[in-house]
């Protein structure tokens, strides 16, 4: 009840971010239900149905990441004055954030269930109506009985996963008997850059070794722009390269700050570089995930152009849209969280005479540096991932 009251009285921008979580949960739930409907309509092709369900793991992970990012920037999740006296300590605030996340995700999966049943024609609407032209009702298993228990258990995974991820991310840190919910910023270099580079290199090497030779018709599967039947080594290589980019994200952000502070920097470069170094732990992982997803989307686009025999289906478009939207909003939410963490430092700079124009230039300089460092790296990984498959 308290979570509902806080949601009703929240700021419109905070409510918008929560609604984005609801939309992401709805898209992921629809993909899961579509995989279940395909399995119910085609019991003989259990392997294909299982592969469709496994590919829902990417939207599910993206939805959980978005839920965590939104929960971290939610003012209701922060320990405010007077809440401890009212019995809402750090642990109960974490439980409150997880409950709010579960409620908004549950709203999304219920919405996806209604849309799924309407497209199938189970709500009294014709399966061949206008709503089924974009998505063929046969792909949803229309005309075949839907296992309701399995459907409800399947879509309940989404709010449960998001709630558990939120509770784990916002859990209070205890040191020497004291609870510390806001870890201080640090300028220590992240230690994940060498591991990330090693994993990315290993993934690209595995992909190059296991990919079918160019022009070979007897490979595990001729390229057709469809990832479900790709060689397992290729998929494993892509996964390792993506994990490497995620692990290397904080180190790359820290390296960007070092580049700004190199030489004899002025006040603007020094301020921007120090901010990137301090916020590398907070910004690195979301930016690494964004780079990994962008690299995968670029590589998939190149492969589809090289072999456009099978057009991308609506489920592929929905899954890609959910993942891209989630990682982009997560990166923006992390930037907002970083800005809120620097509120005191920004106020101090303003009192010392720094103008708003100078602060805006510092923001633009940090963004430009990140684009110049992360952009070419993302493009290089994507090109190296597609090189063994199209040549």
mmCIF file of C-alpha atoms in Angstrom:
data_model
loop_
_atom_site.group_PDB
_atom_site.id
_atom_site.type_symbol
_atom_site.label_atom_id
_atom_site.label_comp_id
_atom_site.label_asym_id
_atom_site.label_seq_id
_atom_site.Cartn_x
_atom_site.Cartn_y
_atom_site.Cartn_z
ATOM 1 C CA UNK A 1 0.000 0.000 0.000
ATOM 2 C CA UNK A 2 2.846 2.390 0.802
ATOM 3 C CA UNK A 3 4.446 1.632 -2.580
ATOM 4 C CA UNK A 4 1.177 2.541 -4.312
ATOM 5 C CA UNK A 5 0.882 5.801 -2.353
ATOM 6 C CA UNK A 6 4.448 6.779 -3.225
ATOM 7 C CA UNK A 7 3.833 5.947 -6.881
ATOM 8 C CA UNK A 8 0.690 8.104 -6.928
ATOM 9 C CA UNK A 9 2.434 11.139 -5.442
ATOM 10 C CA UNK A 10 5.718 10.889 -7.295
ATOM 11 C CA UNK A 11 7.265 13.397 -9.701
ATOM 12 C CA UNK A 12 6.115 13.085 -13.348
ATOM 13 C CA UNK A 13 9.641 12.348 -14.608
ATOM 14 C CA UNK A 14 10.091 9.600 -12.023
ATOM 15 C CA UNK A 15 6.699 8.189 -12.951
ATOM 16 C CA UNK A 16 7.702 8.268 -16.627
ATOM 17 C CA UNK A 17 10.778 6.169 -15.892
ATOM 18 C CA UNK A 18 8.629 3.679 -14.011
ATOM 19 C CA UNK A 19 6.223 3.503 -16.931
ATOM 20 C CA UNK A 20 9.183 2.727 -19.172
ATOM 21 C CA UNK A 21 9.891 -0.239 -16.913
ATOM 22 C CA UNK A 22 6.262 -1.280 -17.369
ATOM 23 C CA UNK A 23 6.593 -1.025 -21.155
ATOM 24 C CA UNK A 24 9.809 -3.067 -21.133
ATOM 25 C CA UNK A 25 8.157 -5.752 -18.996
ATOM 26 C CA UNK A 26 5.191 -5.786 -21.380
ATOM 27 C CA UNK A 27 7.427 -6.313 -24.413
ATOM 28 C CA UNK A 28 9.400 -9.082 -22.701
ATOM 29 C CA UNK A 29 6.210 -10.757 -21.483
ATOM 30 C CA UNK A 30 4.733 -10.692 -24.978
ATOM 31 C CA UNK A 31 7.846 -12.377 -26.394
ATOM 32 C CA UNK A 32 7.686 -15.093 -23.737
ATOM 33 C CA UNK A 33 4.004 -15.691 -24.360
ATOM 34 C CA UNK A 34 4.641 -15.837 -28.102
ATOM 35 C CA UNK A 35 7.277 -18.529 -27.522
ATOM 36 C CA UNK A 36 4.813 -20.452 -25.357
ATOM 37 C CA UNK A 37 2.073 -20.114 -27.978
ATOM 38 C CA UNK A 38 4.427 -21.407 -30.661
ATOM 39 C CA UNK A 39 5.286 -24.381 -28.472
ATOM 40 C CA UNK A 40 1.605 -25.128 -27.893
ATOM 41 C CA UNK A 41 0.852 -24.967 -31.630
ATOM 42 C CA UNK A 42 3.927 -26.946 -32.734
ATOM 43 C CA UNK A 43 4.612 -29.666 -30.174
ATOM 44 C CA UNK A 44 6.752 -31.581 -32.649
ATOM 45 C CA UNK A 45 9.350 -28.780 -32.911
ATOM 46 C CA UNK A 46 10.338 -28.578 -29.265
ATOM 47 C CA UNK A 47 13.894 -27.521 -30.085
ATOM 48 C CA UNK A 48 12.779 -24.498 -32.092
ATOM 49 C CA UNK A 49 10.350 -23.449 -29.363
ATOM 50 C CA UNK A 50 13.040 -23.804 -26.708
ATOM 51 C CA UNK A 51 15.416 -21.674 -28.774
ATOM 52 C CA UNK A 52 12.740 -18.970 -29.083
ATOM 53 C CA UNK A 53 12.272 -19.016 -25.318
ATOM 54 C CA UNK A 54 16.012 -18.871 -24.652
ATOM 55 C CA UNK A 55 16.333 -15.807 -26.870
ATOM 56 C CA UNK A 56 13.935 -14.048 -24.469
ATOM 57 C CA UNK A 57 16.780 -14.023 -21.935
ATOM 58 C CA UNK A 58 18.275 -10.917 -23.561
ATOM 59 C CA UNK A 59 15.105 -8.765 -23.185
ATOM 60 C CA UNK A 60 14.645 -10.174 -19.679
ATOM 61 C CA UNK A 61 18.161 -9.151 -18.662
ATOM 62 C CA UNK A 62 17.702 -5.722 -20.239
ATOM 63 C CA UNK A 63 14.414 -5.252 -18.371
ATOM 64 C CA UNK A 64 16.072 -6.198 -15.077
ATOM 65 C CA UNK A 65 18.907 -3.756 -15.729
ATOM 66 C CA UNK A 66 16.452 -0.977 -16.508
ATOM 67 C CA UNK A 67 14.504 -1.751 -13.334
ATOM 68 C CA UNK A 68 17.670 -1.492 -11.253
ATOM 69 C CA UNK A 69 18.707 1.784 -12.897
ATOM 70 C CA UNK A 70 15.291 3.336 -12.366
ATOM 71 C CA UNK A 71 15.156 2.132 -8.757
ATOM 72 C CA UNK A 72 18.574 3.629 -8.001
ATOM 73 C CA UNK A 73 17.420 7.055 -9.197
ATOM 74 C CA UNK A 74 14.077 6.850 -7.410
ATOM 75 C CA UNK A 75 13.904 9.369 -4.536
ATOM 76 C CA UNK A 76 11.689 6.986 -2.550
ATOM 77 C CA UNK A 77 14.554 4.472 -2.359
ATOM 78 C CA UNK A 78 16.879 6.908 -0.585
ATOM 79 C CA UNK A 79 17.006 7.120 3.183
ATOM 80 C CA UNK A 80 15.397 10.446 4.017
ATOM 81 C CA UNK A 81 15.210 12.298 7.291
ATOM 82 C CA UNK A 82 12.452 10.990 9.553
ATOM 83 C CA UNK A 83 11.984 7.659 7.744
ATOM 84 C CA UNK A 84 14.209 5.762 10.177
ATOM 85 C CA UNK A 85 12.173 7.097 13.099
ATOM 86 C CA UNK A 86 9.013 5.897 11.356
ATOM 87 C CA UNK A 87 10.429 2.391 11.062
ATOM 88 C CA UNK A 88 11.628 2.618 7.454
ATOM 89 C CA UNK A 89 15.296 1.840 7.764
ATOM 90 C CA UNK A 90 17.667 0.896 4.929
ATOM 91 C CA UNK A 91 16.452 -2.707 4.747
ATOM 92 C CA UNK A 92 12.778 -1.769 4.559
ATOM 93 C CA UNK A 93 13.495 0.907 1.984
ATOM 94 C CA UNK A 94 15.208 -1.740 -0.131
ATOM 95 C CA UNK A 95 12.162 -3.963 0.252
ATOM 96 C CA UNK A 96 9.946 -1.028 -0.691
ATOM 97 C CA UNK A 97 11.970 -0.394 -3.872
ATOM 98 C CA UNK A 98 11.815 -4.085 -4.821
ATOM 99 C CA UNK A 99 8.055 -4.141 -4.211
ATOM 100 C CA UNK A 100 7.513 -1.046 -6.366
ATOM 101 C CA UNK A 101 9.567 -2.595 -9.145
ATOM 102 C CA UNK A 102 7.569 -5.814 -8.947
ATOM 103 C CA UNK A 103 4.273 -3.903 -9.087
ATOM 104 C CA UNK A 104 5.173 -1.944 -12.224
ATOM 105 C CA UNK A 105 6.564 -5.064 -13.916
ATOM 106 C CA UNK A 106 3.433 -7.004 -12.978
ATOM 107 C CA UNK A 107 1.333 -4.287 -14.589
ATOM 108 C CA UNK A 108 3.396 -4.662 -17.741
ATOM 109 C CA UNK A 109 3.108 -8.444 -17.956
ATOM 110 C CA UNK A 110 -0.651 -8.279 -17.380
ATOM 111 C CA UNK A 111 -0.889 -5.792 -20.239
ATOM 112 C CA UNK A 112 1.144 -8.119 -22.459
ATOM 113 C CA UNK A 113 -1.150 -11.000 -21.543
ATOM 114 C CA UNK A 114 -4.230 -9.018 -22.576
ATOM 115 C CA UNK A 115 -2.652 -8.014 -25.899
ATOM 116 C CA UNK A 116 -1.470 -11.562 -26.534
ATOM 117 C CA UNK A 117 -4.922 -13.020 -25.919
ATOM 118 C CA UNK A 118 -6.539 -10.339 -28.084
ATOM 119 C CA UNK A 119 -4.229 -11.110 -31.018
ATOM 120 C CA UNK A 120 -4.909 -14.826 -30.629
ATOM 121 C CA UNK A 121 -8.653 -14.203 -30.689
ATOM 122 C CA UNK A 122 -9.247 -15.590 -27.185
ATOM 123 C CA UNK A 123 -11.061 -12.435 -26.023
ATOM 124 C CA UNK A 124 -13.872 -12.676 -28.539
ATOM 125 C CA UNK A 125 -11.993 -10.760 -31.291
ATOM 126 C CA UNK A 126 -11.372 -12.317 -34.688
ATOM 127 C CA UNK A 127 -7.845 -13.585 -35.130
ATOM 128 C CA UNK A 128 -7.745 -12.155 -38.633
ATOM 129 C CA UNK A 129 -8.623 -8.624 -37.599
ATOM 130 C CA UNK A 130 -6.579 -5.514 -38.028
ATOM 131 C CA UNK A 131 -4.491 -6.248 -34.958
ATOM 132 C CA UNK A 132 -3.117 -9.470 -36.419
ATOM 133 C CA UNK A 133 -1.895 -8.072 -39.713
ATOM 134 C CA UNK A 134 1.398 -6.877 -38.284
ATOM 135 C CA UNK A 135 1.863 -10.172 -36.379
ATOM 136 C CA UNK A 136 0.496 -13.377 -37.881
ATOM 137 C CA UNK A 137 -1.858 -14.998 -35.374
ATOM 138 C CA UNK A 138 -0.510 -18.376 -36.438
ATOM 139 C CA UNK A 139 2.823 -17.467 -34.871
ATOM 140 C CA UNK A 140 1.008 -16.988 -31.551
ATOM 141 C CA UNK A 141 -0.613 -20.418 -31.629
ATOM 142 C CA UNK A 142 -4.127 -19.199 -32.389
ATOM 143 C CA UNK A 143 -6.678 -21.993 -32.373
ATOM 144 C CA UNK A 144 -4.657 -24.146 -29.970
ATOM 145 C CA UNK A 145 -5.282 -24.328 -26.220
ATOM 146 C CA UNK A 146 -2.922 -22.247 -24.105
ATOM 147 C CA UNK A 147 -1.543 -23.781 -20.884
ATOM 148 C CA UNK A 148 -2.689 -21.123 -18.437
ATOM 149 C CA UNK A 149 -0.622 -22.328 -15.490
ATOM 150 C CA UNK A 150 2.500 -22.375 -17.615
ATOM 151 C CA UNK A 151 1.725 -18.941 -19.064
ATOM 152 C CA UNK A 152 1.214 -17.368 -15.636
ATOM 153 C CA UNK A 153 4.339 -19.006 -14.240
ATOM 154 C CA UNK A 154 6.333 -17.892 -17.271
ATOM 155 C CA UNK A 155 5.374 -14.220 -17.145
ATOM 156 C CA UNK A 156 5.772 -14.144 -13.348
ATOM 157 C CA UNK A 157 9.494 -14.644 -13.925
ATOM 158 C CA UNK A 158 9.763 -11.042 -15.150
ATOM 159 C CA UNK A 159 8.592 -9.162 -12.010
ATOM 160 C CA UNK A 160 10.367 -11.701 -9.801
ATOM 161 C CA UNK A 161 13.689 -11.268 -11.622
ATOM 162 C CA UNK A 162 13.403 -7.474 -11.621
ATOM 163 C CA UNK A 163 12.529 -7.386 -7.915
ATOM 164 C CA UNK A 164 15.406 -9.680 -6.945
ATOM 165 C CA UNK A 165 17.867 -7.670 -9.057
ATOM 166 C CA UNK A 166 16.646 -4.420 -7.501
ATOM 167 C CA UNK A 167 16.892 -5.773 -3.955
ATOM 168 C CA UNK A 168 20.390 -7.118 -4.595
ATOM 169 C CA UNK A 169 21.595 -3.858 -6.150
ATOM 170 C CA UNK A 170 20.138 -1.618 -3.427
ATOM 171 C CA UNK A 171 20.998 -3.859 -0.501
ATOM 172 C CA UNK A 172 22.557 -1.938 2.427
ATOM 173 C CA UNK A 173 26.299 -2.328 2.776
ATOM 174 C CA UNK A 174 27.406 -2.978 6.350
ATOM 175 C CA UNK A 175 30.903 -2.281 7.559
ATOM 176 C CA UNK A 176 31.922 -2.651 11.191
ATOM 177 C CA UNK A 177 28.307 -2.759 12.287
ATOM 178 C CA UNK A 178 27.323 0.444 10.457
ATOM 179 C CA UNK A 179 25.017 0.640 7.477
ATOM 180 C CA UNK A 180 26.347 2.568 4.482
ATOM 181 C CA UNK A 181 23.815 3.005 1.679
ATOM 182 C CA UNK A 182 25.672 5.709 -0.276
ATOM 183 C CA UNK A 183 29.191 4.607 -1.080
ATOM 184 C CA UNK A 184 31.572 7.562 -1.491
ATOM 185 C CA UNK A 185 33.021 8.254 -4.879
ATOM 186 C CA UNK A 186 36.573 7.142 -5.498
ATOM 187 C CA UNK A 187 39.262 7.935 -8.016
ATOM 188 C CA UNK A 188 40.850 4.479 -7.866
ATOM 189 C CA UNK A 189 41.186 2.869 -11.270
ATOM 190 C CA UNK A 190 38.732 0.006 -11.910
ATOM 191 C CA UNK A 191 40.370 -3.390 -12.167
ATOM 192 C CA UNK A 192 38.157 -4.871 -14.883
ATOM 193 C CA UNK A 193 39.794 -3.363 -17.975
ATOM 194 C CA UNK A 194 42.431 -6.115 -18.551
ATOM 195 C CA UNK A 195 39.856 -8.857 -17.963
ATOM 196 C CA UNK A 196 37.402 -7.185 -20.297
ATOM 197 C CA UNK A 197 39.964 -6.850 -23.070
ATOM 198 C CA UNK A 198 41.029 -10.476 -22.594
ATOM 199 C CA UNK A 199 37.442 -11.750 -22.744
ATOM 200 C CA UNK A 200 36.643 -9.669 -25.826
ATOM 201 C CA UNK A 201 39.771 -10.925 -27.599
ATOM 202 C CA UNK A 202 39.004 -14.527 -26.624
ATOM 203 C CA UNK A 203 35.439 -14.208 -27.866
ATOM 204 C CA UNK A 204 36.534 -12.839 -31.226
ATOM 205 C CA UNK A 205 39.134 -15.600 -31.545
ATOM 206 C CA UNK A 206 36.564 -18.322 -30.767
ATOM 207 C CA UNK A 207 34.171 -16.838 -33.287
ATOM 208 C CA UNK A 208 36.841 -16.676 -35.998
ATOM 209 C CA UNK A 209 37.860 -20.286 -35.317
ATOM 210 C CA UNK A 210 34.348 -21.768 -35.293
ATOM 211 C CA UNK A 211 32.722 -19.685 -38.043
ATOM 212 C CA UNK A 212 32.083 -21.406 -41.398
ATOM 213 C CA UNK A 213 34.558 -20.581 -44.133
ATOM 214 C CA UNK A 214 33.617 -18.008 -46.703
ATOM 215 C CA UNK A 215 31.735 -19.471 -49.597
ATOM 216 C CA UNK A 216 31.434 -22.864 -47.898
ATOM 217 C CA UNK A 217 27.994 -24.349 -48.370
ATOM 218 C CA UNK A 218 28.590 -27.212 -45.951
ATOM 219 C CA UNK A 219 28.998 -25.208 -42.766
ATOM 220 C CA UNK A 220 26.880 -25.759 -39.715
ATOM 221 C CA UNK A 221 24.347 -23.371 -41.222
ATOM 222 C CA UNK A 222 24.597 -21.035 -44.227
ATOM 223 C CA UNK A 223 24.213 -17.454 -43.150
ATOM 224 C CA UNK A 224 20.680 -16.238 -43.523
ATOM 225 C CA UNK A 225 20.476 -13.388 -41.060
ATOM 226 C CA UNK A 226 18.885 -15.699 -38.510
ATOM 227 C CA UNK A 227 20.826 -16.111 -35.251
ATOM 228 C CA UNK A 228 18.814 -19.052 -33.889
ATOM 229 C CA UNK A 229 20.587 -21.541 -36.131
ATOM 230 C CA UNK A 230 24.031 -19.975 -36.031
ATOM 231 C CA UNK A 231 27.003 -22.132 -35.019
ATOM 232 C CA UNK A 232 27.301 -22.420 -31.212
ATOM 233 C CA UNK A 233 30.891 -21.205 -31.327
ATOM 234 C CA UNK A 234 29.830 -18.002 -33.066
ATOM 235 C CA UNK A 235 27.168 -17.317 -30.444
ATOM 236 C CA UNK A 236 29.619 -18.106 -27.630
ATOM 237 C CA UNK A 237 32.190 -15.778 -29.186
ATOM 238 C CA UNK A 238 29.678 -12.958 -29.453
ATOM 239 C CA UNK A 239 28.638 -13.513 -25.843
ATOM 240 C CA UNK A 240 32.236 -13.413 -24.589
ATOM 241 C CA UNK A 241 32.969 -10.263 -26.595
ATOM 242 C CA UNK A 242 29.858 -8.593 -25.171
ATOM 243 C CA UNK A 243 30.781 -9.562 -21.600
ATOM 244 C CA UNK A 244 34.265 -8.219 -22.241
ATOM 245 C CA UNK A 245 32.881 -4.839 -23.281
ATOM 246 C CA UNK A 246 30.709 -4.730 -20.151
ATOM 247 C CA UNK A 247 33.637 -5.568 -17.868
ATOM 248 C CA UNK A 248 35.890 -3.066 -19.618
ATOM 249 C CA UNK A 249 33.303 -0.248 -19.383
ATOM 250 C CA UNK A 250 34.414 1.241 -16.040
ATOM 251 C CA UNK A 251 38.071 1.071 -17.040
ATOM 252 C CA UNK A 252 37.367 2.755 -20.367
ATOM 253 C CA UNK A 253 35.489 5.588 -18.654
ATOM 254 C CA UNK A 254 38.392 6.000 -16.235
ATOM 255 C CA UNK A 255 40.823 5.968 -19.156
ATOM 256 C CA UNK A 256 38.779 8.723 -20.815
ATOM 257 C CA UNK A 257 39.201 10.814 -17.683
ATOM 258 C CA UNK A 258 42.940 10.173 -17.709
ATOM 259 C CA UNK A 259 43.171 11.318 -21.314
ATOM 260 C CA UNK A 260 41.454 14.567 -20.404
ATOM 261 C CA UNK A 261 43.862 15.135 -17.517
ATOM 262 C CA UNK A 262 46.964 14.254 -19.550
ATOM 263 C CA UNK A 263 49.625 16.860 -20.217
ATOM 264 C CA UNK A 264 49.018 20.280 -18.736
ATOM 265 C CA UNK A 265 45.216 20.500 -18.583
ATOM 266 C CA UNK A 266 43.326 23.670 -17.948
ATOM 267 C CA UNK A 267 40.571 24.038 -15.401
ATOM 268 C CA UNK A 268 37.888 22.751 -17.797
ATOM 269 C CA UNK A 269 39.789 19.634 -18.829
ATOM 270 C CA UNK A 270 40.882 18.896 -15.281
ATOM 271 C CA UNK A 271 37.348 19.224 -13.942
ATOM 272 C CA UNK A 272 35.909 17.011 -16.673
ATOM 273 C CA UNK A 273 38.613 14.384 -16.313
ATOM 274 C CA UNK A 274 38.303 14.161 -12.541
ATOM 275 C CA UNK A 275 34.537 13.760 -12.795
ATOM 276 C CA UNK A 276 34.927 10.890 -15.264
ATOM 277 C CA UNK A 277 37.443 9.199 -12.994
ATOM 278 C CA UNK A 278 35.209 9.516 -9.947
ATOM 279 C CA UNK A 279 32.070 8.383 -11.780
ATOM 280 C CA UNK A 280 33.718 5.548 -13.727
ATOM 281 C CA UNK A 281 32.332 2.889 -11.368
ATOM 282 C CA UNK A 282 28.793 4.258 -11.684
ATOM 283 C CA UNK A 283 28.770 5.035 -15.410
ATOM 284 C CA UNK A 284 31.034 2.284 -16.702
ATOM 285 C CA UNK A 285 28.781 -0.763 -16.569
ATOM 286 C CA UNK A 286 25.689 0.840 -18.196
ATOM 287 C CA UNK A 287 27.858 2.367 -20.914
ATOM 288 C CA UNK A 288 29.604 -0.976 -21.418
ATOM 289 C CA UNK A 289 26.243 -2.707 -21.830
ATOM 290 C CA UNK A 290 25.164 -0.005 -24.289
ATOM 291 C CA UNK A 291 28.350 -0.504 -26.314
ATOM 292 C CA UNK A 292 27.890 -4.279 -26.308
ATOM 293 C CA UNK A 293 24.298 -4.007 -27.527
ATOM 294 C CA UNK A 294 25.227 -1.417 -30.162
ATOM 295 C CA UNK A 295 28.027 -3.683 -31.380
ATOM 296 C CA UNK A 296 25.655 -6.650 -31.608
ATOM 297 C CA UNK A 297 22.999 -4.642 -33.459
ATOM 298 C CA UNK A 298 25.571 -3.358 -35.945
ATOM 299 C CA UNK A 299 26.960 -6.863 -36.508
ATOM 300 C CA UNK A 300 23.470 -8.319 -36.967
ATOM 301 C CA UNK A 301 22.650 -5.582 -39.477
ATOM 302 C CA UNK A 302 25.784 -6.315 -41.476
ATOM 303 C CA UNK A 303 25.018 -10.045 -41.532
ATOM 304 C CA UNK A 304 21.430 -9.415 -42.581
ATOM 305 C CA UNK A 305 22.566 -7.215 -45.466
ATOM 306 C CA UNK A 306 25.058 -9.868 -46.531
ATOM 307 C CA UNK A 307 22.358 -12.563 -46.662
ATOM 308 C CA UNK A 308 18.879 -10.983 -46.775
ATOM 309 C CA UNK A 309 17.129 -14.189 -47.787
ATOM 310 C CA UNK A 310 15.110 -14.270 -44.546
ATOM 311 C CA UNK A 311 13.536 -10.951 -43.536
ATOM 312 C CA UNK A 312 13.510 -9.960 -39.897
ATOM 313 C CA UNK A 313 10.270 -10.978 -38.248
ATOM 314 C CA UNK A 314 8.119 -8.915 -35.884
ATOM 315 C CA UNK A 315 9.365 -10.758 -32.795
ATOM 316 C CA UNK A 316 12.956 -9.930 -33.687
ATOM 317 C CA UNK A 317 12.011 -6.267 -34.058
ATOM 318 C CA UNK A 318 10.168 -6.270 -30.720
ATOM 319 C CA UNK A 319 13.080 -7.913 -28.920
ATOM 320 C CA UNK A 320 15.634 -5.556 -30.442
ATOM 321 C CA UNK A 321 13.492 -2.527 -29.593
ATOM 322 C CA UNK A 322 13.109 -3.660 -25.971
ATOM 323 C CA UNK A 323 16.826 -4.276 -25.525
ATOM 324 C CA UNK A 324 17.903 -1.028 -27.199
ATOM 325 C CA UNK A 325 15.386 1.055 -25.284
ATOM 326 C CA UNK A 326 16.300 -0.541 -21.962
ATOM 327 C CA UNK A 327 20.062 -0.105 -22.269
ATOM 328 C CA UNK A 328 19.688 3.477 -23.528
ATOM 329 C CA UNK A 329 17.372 4.500 -20.698
ATOM 330 C CA UNK A 330 19.644 2.695 -18.217
ATOM 331 C CA UNK A 331 22.634 4.724 -19.397
ATOM 332 C CA UNK A 332 20.636 7.956 -19.133
ATOM 333 C CA UNK A 333 19.429 6.986 -15.658
ATOM 334 C CA UNK A 334 23.012 6.354 -14.569
ATOM 335 C CA UNK A 335 23.945 9.796 -15.870
ATOM 336 C CA UNK A 336 21.102 11.306 -13.818
ATOM 337 C CA UNK A 337 22.277 9.373 -10.771
ATOM 338 C CA UNK A 338 25.802 10.683 -11.302
ATOM 339 C CA UNK A 339 24.482 14.224 -11.595
ATOM 340 C CA UNK A 340 22.536 13.853 -8.345
ATOM 341 C CA UNK A 341 25.633 12.496 -6.584
ATOM 342 C CA UNK A 342 27.604 15.579 -7.671
ATOM 343 C CA UNK A 343 24.957 18.059 -6.519
ATOM 344 C CA UNK A 344 27.011 19.281 -3.557
ATOM 345 C CA UNK A 345 30.174 19.653 -5.642
ATOM 346 C CA UNK A 346 28.242 21.548 -8.317
ATOM 347 C CA UNK A 347 26.747 23.877 -5.704
ATOM 348 C CA UNK A 348 30.228 24.507 -4.288
ATOM 349 C CA UNK A 349 31.584 25.378 -7.729
ATOM 350 C CA UNK A 350 28.709 27.793 -8.284
ATOM 351 C CA UNK A 351 29.447 29.498 -4.969
ATOM 352 C CA UNK A 352 33.108 29.793 -5.966
ATOM 353 C CA UNK A 353 32.109 31.684 -9.108
ATOM 354 C CA UNK A 354 31.823 28.995 -11.795
ATOM 355 C CA UNK A 355 29.194 29.977 -14.329
ATOM 356 C CA UNK A 356 26.525 27.673 -15.717
ATOM 357 C CA UNK A 357 28.120 28.005 -19.157
ATOM 358 C CA UNK A 358 31.394 26.542 -17.868
ATOM 359 C CA UNK A 359 29.587 23.622 -16.243
ATOM 360 C CA UNK A 360 27.671 22.937 -19.444
ATOM 361 C CA UNK A 361 30.933 23.000 -21.416
ATOM 362 C CA UNK A 362 32.364 20.461 -18.993
ATOM 363 C CA UNK A 363 29.364 18.182 -19.559
ATOM 364 C CA UNK A 364 29.744 18.507 -23.337
ATOM 365 C CA UNK A 365 33.468 17.791 -23.095
ATOM 366 C CA UNK A 366 32.877 14.632 -21.050
ATOM 367 C CA UNK A 367 30.225 13.390 -23.465
ATOM 368 C CA UNK A 368 32.432 14.083 -26.492
ATOM 369 C CA UNK A 369 35.380 12.277 -24.926
ATOM 370 C CA UNK A 370 33.281 9.220 -24.130
ATOM 371 C CA UNK A 371 31.946 9.105 -27.687
ATOM 372 C CA UNK A 372 35.452 9.418 -29.148
ATOM 373 C CA UNK A 373 36.790 6.628 -26.927
ATOM 374 C CA UNK A 374 33.872 4.188 -26.860
ATOM 375 C CA UNK A 375 32.551 4.751 -30.397
ATOM 376 C CA UNK A 376 35.571 3.519 -32.390
ATOM 377 C CA UNK A 377 36.056 0.620 -29.974
ATOM 378 C CA UNK A 378 32.454 -0.503 -30.410
ATOM 379 C CA UNK A 379 32.726 -0.254 -34.191
ATOM 380 C CA UNK A 380 36.016 -2.195 -34.174
ATOM 381 C CA UNK A 381 34.573 -5.052 -32.114
ATOM 382 C CA UNK A 382 31.501 -5.213 -34.370
ATOM 383 C CA UNK A 383 33.599 -5.263 -37.534
ATOM 384 C CA UNK A 384 35.933 -7.937 -36.194
ATOM 385 C CA UNK A 385 32.920 -10.003 -35.117
ATOM 386 C CA UNK A 386 31.393 -9.945 -38.589
ATOM 387 C CA UNK A 387 34.633 -10.244 -40.563
ATOM 388 C CA UNK A 388 34.923 -14.075 -40.391
ATOM 389 C CA UNK A 389 31.272 -14.487 -41.367
ATOM 390 C CA UNK A 390 30.944 -12.251 -44.408
ATOM 391 C CA UNK A 391 34.359 -12.692 -46.003
#
